mmCIF file of N, CA, C and O in Angstrom:
data_model
loop_
_atom_site.group_PDB
_atom_site.id
_atom_site.type_symbol
_atom_site.label_atom_id
_atom_site.label_comp_id
_atom_site.label_asym_id
_atom_site.label_seq_id
_atom_site.Cartn_x
_atom_site.Cartn_y
_atom_site.Cartn_z
ATOM 1 N N MET A 1 8.570 7.887 -2.714
ATOM 2 C CA MET A 1 8.220 7.830 -4.115
ATOM 3 C C MET A 1 6.701 7.912 -4.232
ATOM 4 O O MET A 1 5.982 7.248 -3.503
ATOM 5 N N ILE A 2 6.251 8.735 -5.156
ATOM 6 C CA ILE A 2 4.826 8.837 -5.423
ATOM 7 C C ILE A 2 4.502 8.086 -6.716
ATOM 8 O O ILE A 2 5.412 7.672 -7.442
ATOM 9 N N LYS A 3 3.207 7.901 -6.962
ATOM 10 C CA LYS A 3 2.801 7.075 -8.098
ATOM 11 C C LYS A 3 3.366 7.575 -9.423
ATOM 12 O O LYS A 3 3.829 6.772 -10.241
ATOM 13 N N SER A 4 3.378 8.877 -9.644
ATOM 14 C CA SER A 4 3.896 9.405 -10.909
ATOM 15 C C SER A 4 5.385 9.105 -11.070
ATOM 16 O O SER A 4 5.867 8.839 -12.177
ATOM 17 N N GLU A 5 6.135 9.117 -9.974
ATOM 18 C CA GLU A 5 7.560 8.767 -10.031
ATOM 19 C C GLU A 5 7.740 7.282 -10.343
ATOM 20 O O GLU A 5 8.645 6.910 -11.094
ATOM 21 N N LEU A 6 6.878 6.450 -9.779
ATOM 22 C CA LEU A 6 6.920 5.021 -10.073
ATOM 23 C C LEU A 6 6.657 4.773 -11.551
ATOM 24 O O LEU A 6 7.399 4.024 -12.205
ATOM 25 N N VAL A 7 5.633 5.426 -12.093
ATOM 26 C CA VAL A 7 5.307 5.286 -13.511
ATOM 27 C C VAL A 7 6.489 5.727 -14.369
ATOM 28 O O VAL A 7 6.867 5.048 -15.329
ATOM 29 N N GLN A 8 7.097 6.836 -14.012
ATOM 30 C CA GLN A 8 8.229 7.358 -14.778
ATOM 31 C C GLN A 8 9.408 6.387 -14.755
ATOM 32 O O GLN A 8 10.035 6.131 -15.785
ATOM 33 N N ARG A 9 9.723 5.824 -13.592
ATOM 34 C CA ARG A 9 10.848 4.880 -13.497
ATOM 35 C C ARG A 9 10.592 3.620 -14.320
ATOM 36 O O ARG A 9 11.486 3.126 -15.003
ATOM 37 N N ILE A 10 9.371 3.106 -14.240
ATOM 38 C CA ILE A 10 9.048 1.900 -15.011
ATOM 39 C C ILE A 10 9.135 2.203 -16.504
ATOM 40 O O ILE A 10 9.656 1.400 -17.276
ATOM 41 N N ALA A 11 8.634 3.372 -16.911
ATOM 42 C CA ALA A 11 8.689 3.760 -18.322
ATOM 43 C C ALA A 11 10.142 3.901 -18.793
ATOM 44 O O ALA A 11 10.478 3.501 -19.909
ATOM 45 N N GLU A 12 11.012 4.446 -17.934
ATOM 46 C CA GLU A 12 12.427 4.590 -18.295
ATOM 47 C C GLU A 12 13.108 3.229 -18.438
ATOM 48 O O GLU A 12 13.970 3.046 -19.299
ATOM 49 N N GLN A 13 12.717 2.270 -17.603
ATOM 50 C CA GLN A 13 13.317 0.939 -17.650
ATOM 51 C C GLN A 13 12.756 0.095 -18.796
ATOM 52 O O GLN A 13 13.318 -0.942 -19.129
ATOM 53 N N ASN A 14 11.625 0.526 -19.356
ATOM 54 C CA ASN A 14 10.982 -0.207 -20.448
ATOM 55 C C ASN A 14 10.683 0.751 -21.596
ATOM 56 O O ASN A 14 9.524 1.120 -21.824
ATOM 57 N N PRO A 15 11.717 1.153 -22.342
ATOM 58 C CA PRO A 15 11.523 2.158 -23.389
ATOM 59 C C PRO A 15 10.588 1.710 -24.516
ATOM 60 O O PRO A 15 10.101 2.543 -25.271
ATOM 61 N N HIS A 16 10.315 0.419 -24.616
ATOM 62 C CA HIS A 16 9.400 -0.075 -25.641
ATOM 63 C C HIS A 16 7.931 0.180 -25.292
ATOM 64 O O HIS A 16 7.051 -0.019 -26.119
ATOM 65 N N LEU A 17 7.661 0.642 -24.059
ATOM 66 C CA LEU A 17 6.292 0.948 -23.624
ATOM 67 C C LEU A 17 6.086 2.455 -23.564
ATOM 68 O O LEU A 17 6.983 3.197 -23.154
ATOM 69 N N TYR A 18 4.905 2.887 -23.941
ATOM 70 C CA TYR A 18 4.552 4.294 -23.791
ATOM 71 C C TYR A 18 4.260 4.573 -22.319
ATOM 72 O O TYR A 18 3.752 3.719 -21.602
ATOM 73 N N GLN A 19 4.559 5.813 -21.904
ATOM 74 C CA GLN A 19 4.339 6.172 -20.508
ATOM 75 C C GLN A 19 2.863 6.051 -20.141
ATOM 76 O O GLN A 19 2.534 5.611 -19.048
ATOM 77 N N ARG A 20 1.964 6.407 -21.056
ATOM 78 C CA ARG A 20 0.525 6.308 -20.741
ATOM 79 C C ARG A 20 0.109 4.855 -20.538
ATOM 80 O O ARG A 20 -0.765 4.561 -19.731
ATOM 81 N N ASP A 21 0.764 3.914 -21.263
ATOM 82 C CA ASP A 21 0.471 2.497 -21.078
ATOM 83 C C ASP A 21 0.957 2.014 -19.711
ATOM 84 O O ASP A 21 0.275 1.247 -19.023
ATOM 85 N N VAL A 22 2.144 2.467 -19.318
ATOM 86 C CA VAL A 22 2.683 2.116 -18.004
ATOM 87 C C VAL A 22 1.760 2.657 -16.921
ATOM 88 O O VAL A 22 1.455 1.962 -15.945
ATOM 89 N N GLU A 23 1.291 3.889 -17.093
ATOM 90 C CA GLU A 23 0.377 4.486 -16.120
ATOM 91 C C GLU A 23 -0.913 3.672 -16.019
ATOM 92 O O GLU A 23 -1.416 3.429 -14.916
ATOM 93 N N ASN A 24 -1.437 3.222 -17.155
ATOM 94 C CA ASN A 24 -2.643 2.387 -17.146
ATOM 95 C C ASN A 24 -2.406 1.063 -16.429
ATOM 96 O O ASN A 24 -3.272 0.579 -15.699
ATOM 97 N N ILE A 25 -1.232 0.479 -16.630
ATOM 98 C CA ILE A 25 -0.894 -0.790 -15.977
ATOM 99 C C ILE A 25 -0.806 -0.604 -14.467
ATOM 100 O O ILE A 25 -1.368 -1.390 -13.695
ATOM 101 N N VAL A 26 -0.091 0.437 -14.025
ATOM 102 C CA VAL A 26 0.056 0.704 -12.588
ATOM 103 C C VAL A 26 -1.316 0.962 -11.964
ATOM 104 O O VAL A 26 -1.644 0.413 -10.903
ATOM 105 N N ASN A 27 -2.153 1.760 -12.642
ATOM 106 C CA ASN A 27 -3.496 2.038 -12.120
ATOM 107 C C ASN A 27 -4.326 0.768 -12.043
ATOM 108 O O ASN A 27 -5.071 0.564 -11.076
ATOM 109 N N ALA A 28 -4.207 -0.104 -13.042
ATOM 110 C CA ALA A 28 -4.965 -1.360 -13.046
ATOM 111 C C ALA A 28 -4.552 -2.250 -11.877
ATOM 112 O O ALA A 28 -5.412 -2.843 -11.201
ATOM 113 N N ILE A 29 -3.258 -2.329 -11.618
ATOM 114 C CA ILE A 29 -2.769 -3.148 -10.497
ATOM 115 C C ILE A 29 -3.296 -2.604 -9.172
ATOM 116 O O ILE A 29 -3.812 -3.359 -8.337
ATOM 117 N N LEU A 30 -3.167 -1.295 -8.972
ATOM 118 C CA LEU A 30 -3.632 -0.694 -7.715
ATOM 119 C C LEU A 30 -5.145 -0.817 -7.558
ATOM 120 O O LEU A 30 -5.645 -1.066 -6.456
ATOM 121 N N ASP A 31 -5.880 -0.680 -8.667
ATOM 122 C CA ASP A 31 -7.342 -0.838 -8.616
ATOM 123 C C ASP A 31 -7.720 -2.265 -8.234
ATOM 124 O O ASP A 31 -8.651 -2.471 -7.450
ATOM 125 N N GLU A 32 -7.017 -3.253 -8.765
ATOM 126 C CA GLU A 32 -7.325 -4.653 -8.443
ATOM 127 C C GLU A 32 -7.019 -4.955 -6.982
ATOM 128 O O GLU A 32 -7.770 -5.678 -6.319
ATOM 129 N N ILE A 33 -5.929 -4.403 -6.462
ATOM 130 C CA ILE A 33 -5.611 -4.587 -5.039
ATOM 131 C C ILE A 33 -6.712 -3.961 -4.187
ATOM 132 O O ILE A 33 -7.209 -4.572 -3.238
ATOM 133 N N THR A 34 -7.117 -2.750 -4.547
ATOM 134 C CA THR A 34 -8.176 -2.055 -3.803
ATOM 135 C C THR A 34 -9.489 -2.826 -3.862
ATOM 136 O O THR A 34 -10.162 -3.002 -2.832
ATOM 137 N N ASN A 35 -9.865 -3.300 -5.053
ATOM 138 C CA ASN A 35 -11.112 -4.055 -5.200
ATOM 139 C C ASN A 35 -11.097 -5.327 -4.367
ATOM 140 O O ASN A 35 -12.095 -5.678 -3.730
ATOM 141 N N ALA A 36 -9.961 -6.023 -4.369
ATOM 142 C CA ALA A 36 -9.857 -7.250 -3.580
ATOM 143 C C ALA A 36 -10.012 -6.957 -2.093
ATOM 144 O O ALA A 36 -10.702 -7.686 -1.372
ATOM 145 N N LEU A 37 -9.387 -5.880 -1.618
ATOM 146 C CA LEU A 37 -9.506 -5.515 -0.210
ATOM 147 C C LEU A 37 -10.931 -5.115 0.135
ATOM 148 O O LEU A 37 -11.436 -5.457 1.210
ATOM 149 N N CYS A 38 -11.618 -4.419 -0.770
ATOM 150 C CA CYS A 38 -13.009 -4.022 -0.537
ATOM 151 C C CYS A 38 -13.917 -5.240 -0.416
ATOM 152 O O CYS A 38 -14.927 -5.200 0.289
ATOM 153 N N GLU A 39 -13.561 -6.315 -1.097
ATOM 154 C CA GLU A 39 -14.339 -7.553 -1.031
ATOM 155 C C GLU A 39 -13.950 -8.402 0.176
ATOM 156 O O GLU A 39 -14.502 -9.481 0.381
ATOM 157 N N GLY A 40 -12.988 -7.929 0.958
ATOM 158 C CA GLY A 40 -12.565 -8.650 2.154
ATOM 159 C C GLY A 40 -11.481 -9.682 1.898
ATOM 160 O O GLY A 40 -11.166 -10.483 2.776
ATOM 161 N N ASN A 41 -10.901 -9.667 0.704
ATOM 162 C CA ASN A 41 -9.849 -10.623 0.360
ATOM 163 C C ASN A 41 -8.484 -10.105 0.780
ATOM 164 O O ASN A 41 -8.290 -8.921 1.021
ATOM 165 N N ARG A 42 -7.544 -11.012 0.819
ATOM 166 C CA ARG A 42 -6.155 -10.701 1.133
ATOM 167 C C ARG A 42 -5.377 -10.735 -0.175
ATOM 168 O O ARG A 42 -5.631 -11.570 -1.030
ATOM 169 N N VAL A 43 -4.418 -9.829 -0.348
ATOM 170 C CA VAL A 43 -3.598 -9.789 -1.558
ATOM 171 C C VAL A 43 -2.151 -10.015 -1.153
ATOM 172 O O VAL A 43 -1.596 -9.255 -0.366
ATOM 173 N N GLU A 44 -1.552 -11.072 -1.698
ATOM 174 C CA GLU A 44 -0.167 -11.393 -1.367
ATOM 175 C C GLU A 44 0.689 -11.298 -2.615
ATOM 176 O O GLU A 44 0.389 -11.903 -3.641
ATOM 177 N N LEU A 45 1.749 -10.519 -2.527
ATOM 178 C CA LEU A 45 2.727 -10.392 -3.603
ATOM 179 C C LEU A 45 4.028 -10.979 -3.069
ATOM 180 O O LEU A 45 4.715 -10.359 -2.251
ATOM 181 N N ARG A 46 4.345 -12.187 -3.500
ATOM 182 C CA ARG A 46 5.511 -12.909 -2.977
ATOM 183 C C ARG A 46 6.774 -12.066 -3.096
ATOM 184 O O ARG A 46 7.028 -11.455 -4.119
ATOM 185 N N GLY A 47 7.538 -12.037 -2.014
ATOM 186 C CA GLY A 47 8.778 -11.280 -1.983
ATOM 187 C C GLY A 47 8.581 -9.806 -1.662
ATOM 188 O O GLY A 47 9.530 -9.101 -1.365
ATOM 189 N N PHE A 48 7.331 -9.346 -1.720
ATOM 190 C CA PHE A 48 7.046 -7.943 -1.441
ATOM 191 C C PHE A 48 6.289 -7.808 -0.131
ATOM 192 O O PHE A 48 6.744 -7.147 0.787
ATOM 193 N N GLY A 49 5.112 -8.429 -0.060
ATOM 194 C CA GLY A 49 4.329 -8.362 1.153
ATOM 195 C C GLY A 49 2.882 -8.724 0.917
ATOM 196 O O GLY A 49 2.506 -9.150 -0.175
ATOM 197 N N ALA A 50 2.071 -8.545 1.945
ATOM 198 C CA ALA A 50 0.661 -8.909 1.873
ATOM 199 C C ALA A 50 -0.199 -7.762 2.375
ATOM 200 O O ALA A 50 0.095 -7.143 3.401
ATOM 201 N N PHE A 51 -1.256 -7.483 1.631
ATOM 202 C CA PHE A 51 -2.244 -6.489 2.016
ATOM 203 C C PHE A 51 -3.452 -7.223 2.582
ATOM 204 O O PHE A 51 -3.877 -8.241 2.029
ATOM 205 N N SER A 52 -4.006 -6.713 3.664
ATOM 206 C CA SER A 52 -5.226 -7.279 4.222
ATOM 207 C C SER A 52 -6.030 -6.149 4.848
ATOM 208 O O SER A 52 -5.595 -4.989 4.869
ATOM 209 N N VAL A 53 -7.206 -6.500 5.339
ATOM 210 C CA VAL A 53 -8.082 -5.519 5.969
ATOM 211 C C VAL A 53 -8.246 -5.906 7.431
ATOM 212 O O VAL A 53 -8.478 -7.067 7.755
ATOM 213 N N LYS A 54 -8.089 -4.938 8.312
ATOM 214 C CA LYS A 54 -8.290 -5.171 9.744
ATOM 215 C C LYS A 54 -9.490 -4.364 10.214
ATOM 216 O O LYS A 54 -9.741 -3.262 9.736
ATOM 217 N N ASN A 55 -10.185 -4.937 11.170
ATOM 218 C CA ASN A 55 -11.354 -4.281 11.742
ATOM 219 C C ASN A 55 -10.958 -3.566 13.023
ATOM 220 O O ASN A 55 -10.291 -4.148 13.874
ATOM 221 N N ARG A 56 -11.364 -2.318 13.113
ATOM 222 C CA ARG A 56 -11.180 -1.581 14.362
ATOM 223 C C ARG A 56 -12.564 -1.378 14.961
ATOM 224 O O ARG A 56 -13.395 -0.657 14.389
ATOM 225 N N PRO A 57 -12.852 -2.035 16.084
ATOM 226 C CA PRO A 57 -14.191 -1.939 16.672
ATOM 227 C C PRO A 57 -14.490 -0.537 17.194
ATOM 228 O O PRO A 57 -13.580 0.271 17.421
ATOM 229 N N ALA A 58 -15.781 -0.269 17.373
ATOM 230 C CA ALA A 58 -16.204 1.020 17.929
ATOM 231 C C ALA A 58 -15.622 1.169 19.337
ATOM 232 O O ALA A 58 -15.438 0.183 20.058
ATOM 233 N N ARG A 59 -15.335 2.417 19.710
ATOM 234 C CA ARG A 59 -14.758 2.663 21.033
ATOM 235 C C ARG A 59 -15.066 4.090 21.452
ATOM 236 O O ARG A 59 -15.548 4.896 20.657
ATOM 237 N N THR A 60 -14.743 4.382 22.681
ATOM 238 C CA THR A 60 -14.867 5.750 23.173
ATOM 239 C C THR A 60 -13.484 6.371 23.159
ATOM 240 O O THR A 60 -12.564 5.886 23.816
ATOM 241 N N GLY A 61 -13.341 7.428 22.356
ATOM 242 C CA GLY A 61 -12.066 8.118 22.253
ATOM 243 C C GLY A 61 -12.091 9.404 23.057
ATOM 244 O O GLY A 61 -13.035 9.670 23.817
ATOM 245 N N ARG A 62 -11.068 10.211 22.869
ATOM 246 C CA ARG A 62 -10.961 11.474 23.592
ATOM 247 C C ARG A 62 -10.450 12.533 22.635
ATOM 248 O O ARG A 62 -9.479 12.320 21.910
ATOM 249 N N ASN A 63 -11.121 13.673 22.618
ATOM 250 C CA ASN A 63 -10.672 14.804 21.821
ATOM 251 C C ASN A 63 -9.423 15.370 22.498
ATOM 252 O O ASN A 63 -9.488 15.828 23.640
ATOM 253 N N PRO A 64 -8.268 15.361 21.822
ATOM 254 C CA PRO A 64 -7.029 15.817 22.475
ATOM 255 C C PRO A 64 -7.042 17.310 22.805
ATOM 256 O O PRO A 64 -6.364 17.752 23.731
ATOM 257 N N ARG A 65 -7.839 18.082 22.091
ATOM 258 C CA ARG A 65 -7.874 19.530 22.336
ATOM 259 C C ARG A 65 -8.706 19.865 23.568
ATOM 260 O O ARG A 65 -8.302 20.674 24.396
ATOM 261 N N THR A 66 -9.881 19.225 23.684
ATOM 262 C CA THR A 66 -10.793 19.585 24.774
ATOM 263 C C THR A 66 -10.824 18.555 25.893
ATOM 264 O O THR A 66 -11.297 18.843 26.992
ATOM 265 N N GLY A 67 -10.365 17.323 25.604
ATOM 266 C CA GLY A 67 -10.424 16.262 26.606
ATOM 267 C C GLY A 67 -11.790 15.610 26.676
ATOM 268 O O GLY A 67 -11.999 14.694 27.467
ATOM 269 N N GLN A 68 -12.721 16.081 25.862
ATOM 270 C CA GLN A 68 -14.084 15.561 25.873
ATOM 271 C C GLN A 68 -14.134 14.165 25.247
ATOM 272 O O GLN A 68 -13.425 13.875 24.291
ATOM 273 N N LYS A 69 -14.995 13.286 25.814
ATOM 274 C CA LYS A 69 -15.145 11.941 25.274
ATOM 275 C C LYS A 69 -15.885 12.002 23.946
ATOM 276 O O LYS A 69 -16.828 12.777 23.781
ATOM 277 N N VAL A 70 -15.436 11.167 22.993
ATOM 278 C CA VAL A 70 -16.023 11.132 21.658
ATOM 279 C C VAL A 70 -16.232 9.668 21.263
ATOM 280 O O VAL A 70 -15.348 8.831 21.489
ATOM 281 N N GLU A 71 -17.387 9.359 20.700
ATOM 282 C CA GLU A 71 -17.644 8.010 20.220
ATOM 283 C C GLU A 71 -16.992 7.844 18.849
ATOM 284 O O GLU A 71 -17.220 8.634 17.938
ATOM 285 N N VAL A 72 -16.173 6.828 18.706
ATOM 286 C CA VAL A 72 -15.505 6.533 17.444
ATOM 287 C C VAL A 72 -16.178 5.295 16.863
ATOM 288 O O VAL A 72 -16.253 4.257 17.531
ATOM 289 N N GLU A 73 -16.659 5.405 15.622
ATOM 290 C CA GLU A 73 -17.372 4.303 14.997
ATOM 291 C C GLU A 73 -16.427 3.175 14.585
ATOM 292 O O GLU A 73 -15.235 3.390 14.416
ATOM 293 N N GLU A 74 -17.006 1.998 14.404
ATOM 294 C CA GLU A 74 -16.259 0.861 13.884
ATOM 295 C C GLU A 74 -15.783 1.197 12.473
ATOM 296 O O GLU A 74 -16.487 1.868 11.716
ATOM 297 N N LYS A 75 -14.583 0.729 12.132
ATOM 298 C CA LYS A 75 -14.096 0.969 10.775
ATOM 299 C C LYS A 75 -13.138 -0.135 10.366
ATOM 300 O O LYS A 75 -12.608 -0.875 11.190
ATOM 301 N N TYR A 76 -12.941 -0.230 9.062
ATOM 302 C CA TYR A 76 -12.017 -1.182 8.477
ATOM 303 C C TYR A 76 -10.853 -0.396 7.893
ATOM 304 O O TYR A 76 -11.051 0.619 7.235
ATOM 305 N N VAL A 77 -9.642 -0.882 8.156
ATOM 306 C CA VAL A 77 -8.454 -0.172 7.692
ATOM 307 C C VAL A 77 -7.539 -1.138 6.945
ATOM 308 O O VAL A 77 -7.451 -2.320 7.285
ATOM 309 N N PRO A 78 -6.854 -0.644 5.891
ATOM 310 C CA PRO A 78 -5.912 -1.506 5.189
ATOM 311 C C PRO A 78 -4.682 -1.747 6.058
ATOM 312 O O PRO A 78 -4.279 -0.897 6.852
ATOM 313 N N PHE A 79 -4.110 -2.928 5.905
ATOM 314 C CA PHE A 79 -2.933 -3.315 6.672
ATOM 315 C C PHE A 79 -1.936 -3.952 5.714
ATOM 316 O O PHE A 79 -2.317 -4.732 4.839
ATOM 317 N N PHE A 80 -0.662 -3.609 5.842
ATOM 318 C CA PHE A 80 0.379 -4.174 4.982
ATOM 319 C C PHE A 80 1.446 -4.818 5.844
ATOM 320 O O PHE A 80 1.934 -4.214 6.799
ATOM 321 N N LYS A 81 1.774 -6.050 5.515
ATOM 322 C CA LYS A 81 2.857 -6.744 6.203
ATOM 323 C C LYS A 81 3.925 -7.072 5.168
ATOM 324 O O LYS A 81 3.637 -7.702 4.144
ATOM 325 N N THR A 82 5.153 -6.652 5.422
ATOM 326 C CA THR A 82 6.227 -6.878 4.457
ATOM 327 C C THR A 82 6.558 -8.363 4.356
ATOM 328 O O THR A 82 6.416 -9.116 5.317
ATOM 329 N N GLY A 83 7.011 -8.740 3.178
ATOM 330 C CA GLY A 83 7.442 -10.106 2.945
ATOM 331 C C GLY A 83 8.838 -10.337 3.493
ATOM 332 O O GLY A 83 9.595 -9.404 3.761
ATOM 333 N N LYS A 84 9.184 -11.605 3.632
ATOM 334 C CA LYS A 84 10.478 -11.976 4.194
ATOM 335 C C LYS A 84 11.639 -11.420 3.373
ATOM 336 O O LYS A 84 12.600 -10.875 3.923
ATOM 337 N N GLU A 85 11.549 -11.529 2.042
ATOM 338 C CA GLU A 85 12.636 -11.042 1.185
ATOM 339 C C GLU A 85 12.850 -9.545 1.346
ATOM 340 O O GLU A 85 13.981 -9.072 1.406
ATOM 341 N N MET A 86 11.760 -8.780 1.429
ATOM 342 C CA MET A 86 11.893 -7.329 1.588
ATOM 343 C C MET A 86 12.497 -6.996 2.948
ATOM 344 O O MET A 86 13.380 -6.143 3.049
ATOM 345 N N ARG A 87 12.019 -7.666 3.990
ATOM 346 C CA ARG A 87 12.567 -7.420 5.335
ATOM 347 C C ARG A 87 14.063 -7.702 5.365
ATOM 348 O O ARG A 87 14.845 -6.923 5.925
ATOM 349 N N GLU A 88 14.470 -8.829 4.768
ATOM 350 C CA GLU A 88 15.893 -9.173 4.759
ATOM 351 C C GLU A 88 16.700 -8.138 3.982
ATOM 352 O O GLU A 88 17.785 -7.739 4.402
ATOM 353 N N ARG A 89 16.165 -7.708 2.847
ATOM 354 C CA ARG A 89 16.876 -6.716 2.034
ATOM 355 C C ARG A 89 17.006 -5.388 2.777
ATOM 356 O O ARG A 89 18.065 -4.745 2.745
ATOM 357 N N LEU A 90 15.954 -4.974 3.472
ATOM 358 C CA LEU A 90 16.005 -3.725 4.237
ATOM 359 C C LEU A 90 16.977 -3.828 5.401
ATOM 360 O O LEU A 90 17.700 -2.887 5.706
ATOM 361 N N ASN A 91 17.003 -4.981 6.063
ATOM 362 C CA ASN A 91 17.856 -5.144 7.232
ATOM 363 C C ASN A 91 19.311 -5.397 6.877
ATOM 364 O O ASN A 91 20.188 -5.230 7.720
ATOM 365 N N ASP A 92 19.594 -5.807 5.643
ATOM 366 C CA ASP A 92 20.981 -5.930 5.202
ATOM 367 C C ASP A 92 21.615 -4.556 5.081
ATOM 368 O O ASP A 92 22.806 -4.403 5.229
ATOM 369 N N GLY A 93 20.767 -3.551 4.772
ATOM 370 C CA GLY A 93 21.255 -2.179 4.685
ATOM 371 C C GLY A 93 21.924 -1.837 3.390
ATOM 372 O O GLY A 93 22.417 -0.731 3.218
ATOM 373 N N ASP A 94 21.980 -2.774 2.448
ATOM 374 C CA ASP A 94 22.680 -2.525 1.189
ATOM 375 C C ASP A 94 22.003 -1.455 0.336
ATOM 376 O O ASP A 94 22.652 -0.625 -0.266
ATOM 377 N N ASP A 95 20.672 -1.489 0.270
ATOM 378 C CA ASP A 95 19.949 -0.620 -0.639
ATOM 379 C C ASP A 95 19.198 0.520 0.048
ATOM 380 O O ASP A 95 18.583 1.338 -0.601
ATOM 381 N N VAL A 96 19.233 0.578 1.362
ATOM 382 C CA VAL A 96 18.470 1.576 2.086
ATOM 383 C C VAL A 96 19.124 2.946 1.949
ATOM 384 O O VAL A 96 20.322 3.100 2.100
ATOM 385 N N GLY A 97 18.294 3.947 1.620
ATOM 386 C CA GLY A 97 18.763 5.318 1.569
ATOM 387 C C GLY A 97 19.492 5.695 0.297
ATOM 388 O O GLY A 97 20.116 6.744 0.235
ATOM 389 N N GLU A 98 19.432 4.855 -0.687
ATOM 390 C CA GLU A 98 20.129 5.192 -1.949
ATOM 391 C C GLU A 98 19.251 5.994 -2.851
ATOM 392 O O GLU A 98 18.103 5.979 -2.856
#
């Protein structure tokens, strides 16, 4: 599912809201999650999961095409860990693939 499909589904489930309002709400939520991660904070949505930032230290990598050594800079990457309720729901198999 892509963001536009998410907006469309939410708008269909809430006919009292305009689609542009739903889109603004979804964008606001995603922007707040992004801003919190940029500030180094953790974002936890109970029953869904937790977003955090992990540090990947600098290292020496290898170019797979040439085999030549390449210096890879330190970077921060987003990390998502699913919540217990989501894991249980996925592992029950009831809703997967529908």
